[in-house]
Coordinates of C-alpha atoms in Angstrom, one line a residue:
M53 CA 0.2 0.0 0.0
K54 CA 1.3 3.1 -1.0
D55 CA 2.2 6.1 1.5
V56 CA -0.8 9.2 1.5
V57 CA 0.5 12.5 1.4
L58 CA -2.2 15.5 2.0
V59 CA -1.3 18.5 0.1
T60 CA -2.9 21.7 0.7
S61 CA -5.6 22.8 -1.7
V62 CA -4.0 25.8 -3.1
Q63 CA -0.2 24.4 -3.0
Y64 CA -2.0 20.9 -4.7
A65 CA -3.6 23.3 -8.0
K66 CA 0.4 24.8 -8.4
G67 CA 1.8 21.5 -7.9
R68 CA -0.5 19.3 -10.0
P69 CA 1.5 17.9 -12.6
V70 CA 4.2 16.9 -10.0
W71 CA 1.7 15.3 -7.6
D72 CA 0.3 13.2 -11.0
Q73 CA 3.4 12.1 -11.8
A74 CA 4.0 10.3 -8.2
D75 CA 3.6 6.6 -9.1
D76 CA 5.1 6.1 -5.9
L77 CA 3.1 7.5 -3.3
D78 CA -1.0 8.1 -3.0
V79 CA -0.9 12.4 -3.1
R80 CA -4.5 13.5 -2.4
E81 CA -5.6 17.2 -1.8
A82 CA -6.8 18.0 1.2
P83 CA -9.1 21.4 3.0
A84 CA -6.4 24.0 4.3
V85 CA -9.0 24.5 7.0
E86 CA -6.8 23.4 10.0
A87 CA -9.7 21.3 11.3
D88 CA -11.2 19.7 8.4
L89 CA -7.3 19.1 7.5
A90 CA -6.4 17.9 11.2
R91 CA -9.4 15.1 10.4
A92 CA -8.3 14.1 7.2
V93 CA -5.2 12.9 8.3
C94 CA -6.6 10.8 11.0
R95 CA -9.0 9.4 8.3
T96 CA -6.4 8.5 5.8
G97 CA -3.3 7.5 8.4
C98 CA -1.3 10.1 6.9
R99 CA 2.0 10.6 8.0
A100 CA 3.5 13.8 5.9
V101 CA 1.3 16.7 5.3
I102 CA 2.3 19.7 2.5
L103 CA 1.1 22.8 3.2
G104 CA 1.0 26.8 1.9
V105 CA 1.3 29.8 3.9
D106 CA -1.8 29.0 6.4
R107 CA -1.4 29.4 10.4
Y108 CA -1.6 26.1 11.9
T109 CA -2.4 26.7 15.7
G110 CA -4.1 23.9 17.1
P111 CA -5.4 20.4 16.3
L112 CA -3.0 19.4 13.2
Y113 CA 0.0 18.8 15.6
E114 CA -2.0 16.1 17.6
A115 CA -3.3 14.7 14.5
V116 CA 0.5 14.5 12.5
A117 CA 2.3 13.4 15.8
G118 CA 5.2 11.7 14.8
G119 CA 4.9 12.4 11.1
L120 CA 5.9 15.6 9.1
I121 CA 4.9 19.4 7.6
A122 CA 6.6 20.0 4.5
R123 CA 6.4 23.6 3.9
F124 CA 4.9 24.4 0.3
G125 CA 7.9 27.3 0.2
V126 CA 10.7 28.6 2.4
G127 CA 8.8 30.6 5.0
Y128 CA 7.8 28.3 7.9
D129 CA 5.9 31.4 10.5
G130 CA 2.9 29.7 10.1
V131 CA 3.8 26.7 11.9
D132 CA 3.7 26.7 15.1
Q133 CA 7.6 24.8 16.7
R134 CA 6.3 24.8 19.8
L135 CA 3.3 22.1 18.8
C136 CA 6.2 21.0 16.4
R137 CA 8.9 19.4 19.2
E138 CA 5.3 18.6 21.5
H139 CA 4.3 16.6 19.0
N140 CA 7.4 15.1 17.9
V141 CA 6.4 17.0 14.1
T142 CA 9.6 17.3 11.7
L143 CA 9.2 20.2 9.7
T144 CA 11.2 20.8 6.5
N145 CA 10.7 24.0 3.7
T146 CA 12.1 23.9 0.4
P147 CA 15.1 26.3 0.2
G148 CA 16.5 27.9 -2.6
V149 CA 13.9 27.0 -5.2
L150 CA 11.4 30.3 -4.8
T151 CA 14.5 32.4 -5.2
R152 CA 14.7 33.3 -8.7
S153 CA 11.0 33.9 -8.7
V154 CA 10.5 36.1 -6.1
A155 CA 14.2 38.2 -7.1
E156 CA 12.1 38.8 -10.6
H157 CA 8.4 39.8 -8.3
A158 CA 10.7 42.6 -6.5
M159 CA 12.4 44.1 -9.8
W160 CA 8.7 44.1 -11.5
L161 CA 7.1 45.8 -8.2
M162 CA 10.0 48.3 -8.7
G163 CA 9.9 48.9 -11.7
A164 CA 6.1 49.4 -11.9
V165 CA 6.0 51.8 -8.7
M166 CA 8.8 54.2 -10.0
R167 CA 7.1 54.0 -13.8
N168 CA 3.6 54.4 -12.4
V169 CA 2.8 51.3 -14.3
A170 CA -1.1 51.0 -12.1
C171 CA -1.8 54.4 -12.5
E172 CA -1.3 54.8 -15.8
D173 CA -2.9 51.3 -16.8
R174 CA -5.7 52.4 -15.1
R175 CA -6.1 56.0 -16.6
M176 CA -5.8 53.7 -20.7
R177 CA -8.4 52.1 -19.3
E178 CA -11.0 54.9 -18.1
G179 CA -10.3 56.2 -21.3
R180 CA -7.7 58.8 -20.5
W181 CA -5.0 59.8 -22.3
S182 CA -2.4 61.6 -20.0
S183 CA 1.1 60.0 -18.2
S184 CA 3.0 61.2 -15.3
A185 CA 6.9 61.4 -15.0
G186 CA 8.4 58.3 -14.0
V187 CA 12.2 57.1 -12.4
E188 CA 14.7 56.1 -14.1
L189 CA 15.9 53.2 -11.8
F190 CA 19.6 53.5 -14.0
G191 CA 22.4 54.9 -11.3
K192 CA 20.0 55.0 -8.3
T193 CA 21.3 53.8 -5.0
L194 CA 19.2 50.1 -4.0
L195 CA 19.9 49.4 -0.1
A196 CA 18.8 45.3 -0.6
A197 CA 17.9 44.8 3.5
G198 CA 18.6 40.9 4.2
F199 CA 21.4 39.4 2.1
G200 CA 20.0 35.7 1.7
Q201 CA 20.3 34.0 -1.3
I202 CA 17.1 35.9 -2.6
G203 CA 18.8 39.8 -1.6
R204 CA 21.8 38.2 -3.2
A205 CA 20.3 37.8 -6.3
V206 CA 18.3 41.2 -6.1
A207 CA 21.3 42.8 -6.1
R208 CA 22.6 40.7 -8.9
I209 CA 19.6 41.7 -11.1
A210 CA 19.6 45.2 -9.7
G211 CA 23.7 45.9 -10.5
A212 CA 24.4 43.7 -13.2
G213 CA 21.2 43.9 -15.6
F214 CA 20.1 47.8 -14.4
G215 CA 23.2 49.4 -13.5
M216 CA 22.1 50.4 -9.4
N217 CA 24.1 51.5 -6.7
V218 CA 23.3 48.1 -4.7
I219 CA 24.0 48.6 -1.0
G220 CA 23.6 45.3 0.6
F221 CA 22.3 44.7 4.6
G222 CA 22.9 41.9 6.6
R223 CA 23.4 40.7 10.5
R224 CA 26.3 38.8 9.9
P225 CA 29.5 40.3 9.0
L226 CA 30.9 40.7 5.9
D227 CA 34.1 38.5 6.7
Q228 CA 32.1 36.4 7.5
L229 CA 29.7 35.9 3.8
S230 CA 32.6 36.2 2.3
Q231 CA 34.9 33.2 4.5
E232 CA 31.5 30.8 3.3
E233 CA 31.9 31.4 -0.5
N234 CA 34.7 31.1 0.0
L235 CA 36.2 34.4 -1.3
S236 CA 37.6 37.3 -0.5
P237 CA 35.6 40.5 0.7
A238 CA 36.3 42.3 -2.3
E239 CA 36.0 39.4 -4.2
F240 CA 31.9 38.9 -2.6
L241 CA 31.0 42.4 -3.6
G242 CA 32.7 42.1 -6.8
R243 CA 30.2 38.9 -7.2
H244 CA 27.0 40.1 -5.2
H245 CA 27.5 43.3 -7.6
L246 CA 27.7 45.2 -4.3
Q247 CA 28.8 49.0 -3.9
S248 CA 29.3 47.8 -0.3
Y249 CA 28.1 46.3 2.6
T250 CA 26.8 47.2 5.9
S251 CA 25.3 45.7 9.2
D252 CA 23.7 48.7 10.1
I253 CA 20.9 49.6 8.4
D254 CA 20.0 52.9 10.7
A255 CA 23.4 54.4 8.6
A256 CA 22.4 53.1 5.1
L257 CA 19.1 53.9 4.7
P258 CA 19.7 57.9 3.6
E259 CA 21.8 56.6 1.1
A260 CA 19.0 54.4 -0.9
D261 CA 16.7 56.1 -3.3
A262 CA 14.9 52.0 -2.6
V263 CA 15.0 49.7 -0.6
S264 CA 13.9 46.4 -0.9
V265 CA 13.2 43.9 2.0
H266 CA 14.8 40.5 2.0
M267 CA 14.5 39.6 6.0
A268 CA 12.5 36.9 7.9
S269 CA 9.3 37.1 10.1
T270 CA 11.3 36.8 13.5
P271 CA 10.2 38.1 17.3
E272 CA 13.6 40.1 16.4
T273 CA 12.3 41.8 13.0
H274 CA 8.8 42.8 14.0
R275 CA 7.8 45.7 12.9
F276 CA 11.5 46.7 11.7
F277 CA 10.3 48.6 9.5
D278 CA 8.6 51.3 11.8
A279 CA 8.0 54.9 12.1
S280 CA 11.4 55.9 13.1
R281 CA 13.0 53.8 10.9
F282 CA 10.7 55.3 8.3
A283 CA 12.2 58.6 9.5
R284 CA 15.5 57.5 8.5
F285 CA 14.5 57.4 4.9
R286 CA 15.7 59.4 2.4
E287 CA 12.7 61.6 0.9
G288 CA 11.2 60.6 -1.9
A289 CA 12.5 57.2 -1.9
F290 CA 10.6 53.7 -2.5
F291 CA 10.3 50.7 -0.7
I292 CA 9.5 46.9 -2.2
N293 CA 8.2 44.0 0.6
T294 CA 8.7 40.5 -1.2
A295 CA 9.5 39.3 2.3
R296 CA 7.0 39.0 5.0
G297 CA 3.9 41.7 6.1
A298 CA 5.0 41.4 9.6
V299 CA 8.3 43.1 9.4
V300 CA 6.4 46.2 8.8
D301 CA 4.2 48.3 10.4
E302 CA 1.7 49.4 7.8
A303 CA 0.4 52.2 9.8
A304 CA 3.3 53.8 9.7
L305 CA 3.9 52.7 5.9
Y306 CA 0.7 54.6 5.6
Q307 CA 2.0 57.7 6.9
A308 CA 5.4 57.7 5.6
L309 CA 3.6 57.1 1.6
R310 CA 0.7 59.8 2.8
S311 CA 3.1 62.4 3.8
G312 CA 5.3 62.7 0.8
R313 CA 8.1 60.8 2.8
L314 CA 8.2 58.0 0.7
A315 CA 7.3 58.2 -3.1
G316 CA 6.2 55.3 -3.6
A317 CA 5.5 50.9 -2.8
G318 CA 5.5 47.9 -4.2
L319 CA 4.0 44.9 -2.1
D320 CA 3.6 41.5 -2.2
V321 CA 3.2 40.5 1.4
F322 CA 1.3 41.9 4.5
E323 CA 0.4 41.6 8.1
K324 CA -2.9 40.5 7.8
E325 CA -3.4 37.8 4.4
P326 CA -5.9 38.6 2.8
Y327 CA -4.8 42.1 3.1
A328 CA -7.3 43.8 5.1
P329 CA -6.1 47.1 7.2
A330 CA -5.6 46.9 10.8
D331 CA -6.5 50.6 11.1
P332 CA -9.6 51.3 8.4
Q333 CA -7.7 55.3 8.3
A334 CA -5.1 54.0 7.0
D335 CA -5.2 51.5 4.0
L336 CA -3.3 51.1 2.0
R337 CA -5.8 50.3 -1.2
T338 CA -6.8 53.8 -1.0
L339 CA -3.0 55.1 -2.0
D340 CA -2.4 55.8 -6.0
N341 CA 1.3 55.2 -4.6
V342 CA 1.5 51.7 -4.1
V343 CA 1.5 48.6 -6.2
M344 CA 0.0 45.2 -5.0
T345 CA 0.3 41.9 -5.7
P346 CA -1.3 38.9 -3.1
H347 CA 1.6 37.4 -2.1
T348 CA 2.3 36.0 -5.2
G349 CA 6.3 36.8 -5.8
S350 CA 7.0 32.8 -5.8
N351 CA 4.1 32.4 -7.6
T352 CA 5.6 30.9 -11.1
R353 CA 5.6 28.0 -12.6
E354 CA 9.0 26.9 -12.8
S355 CA 9.2 27.9 -8.7
N356 CA 5.6 25.7 -8.2
R357 CA 7.5 22.9 -10.1
R358 CA 11.0 23.2 -8.1
M359 CA 8.8 23.6 -4.5
A360 CA 6.4 20.6 -5.3
Q361 CA 9.2 18.4 -6.1
T362 CA 11.6 19.8 -3.4
A363 CA 8.9 19.6 -1.0
L364 CA 6.9 15.7 -2.7
Q365 CA 11.1 14.5 -1.8
N366 CA 11.3 15.8 1.5
C367 CA 8.4 13.7 2.4
R368 CA 9.9 10.5 0.1
D369 CA 13.2 11.2 2.3
F370 CA 11.6 11.2 5.4
L371 CA 8.9 8.6 5.1
S372 CA 11.8 5.9 3.9
G373 CA 13.9 7.3 7.3
R374 CA 16.3 9.3 5.0
S375 CA 16.2 11.9 7.7
E376 CA 19.8 13.2 6.7
Q377 CA 18.6 14.2 3.3
L378 CA 15.3 16.6 4.6
N379 CA 15.7 20.4 4.3
R380 CA 14.9 20.0 8.2
V381 CA 14.0 23.1 9.7
W382 CA 13.2 21.7 13.0

């Protein structure tokens, strides 16, 4: 009898070609609502579940105790690691496979907001033939805030492709990052098309014409970009977030955009998803200088296939006892 693997509905649709080809496993679509998913796990005897970004806080962990939760993606802030530990649940993700898609989306958002694409599209559909001056990317300074794989990919695209001057920000020192790639600090900067690298974001913010966020959501980064940080931005700068909504104080962002401190923002992620403003008086959807997409940065055909393949391989390795090969988070 084949092992059952349950995949939540949105992820099932994204990875259907991969699931359909998995002859060695019984891959089934399952509801994303936690209570319904937990019941499906118990009903099928499933030991491996593939999840999206929804938050799970209760019965799923008891249902899949001793089994595997495999994230379809990289971020795992929707999974309660304390409950994973309590119920001996292994947690995996799919590192590296969505880097290119998210990095490209960050650049599309940056270009869209700096060239007023959404507003001009709306005017055209309303029958108006008018335009407003945009801003070139060439020669502008970009701060890549968070310098993991996605931040590095954005830096290379922006620097090599658009001629931007890129500053990298990360918590770890440059010497450590360069040693991990067997490079000197100067070689590391060159490989990633960086003008400079810093661990002091407050010093770098006034230098940036655009800030692109690529930071994980942790207790330390919760609302990292708040009113005090937005006050440090260069006046007229642009803000791009394809990381996690929780790293931004959205009410403070609204005020910075409304006041003109920031010229615009391109946002793919939000503290509440689907997006709902915490303060109805600070609804980002009402601002013309904001371009918004529904957490779609990794949602390309190519990335979905890679995520499905990696998530399913994590399931195969777990079910076969090959724990050393897992992309383990916990």
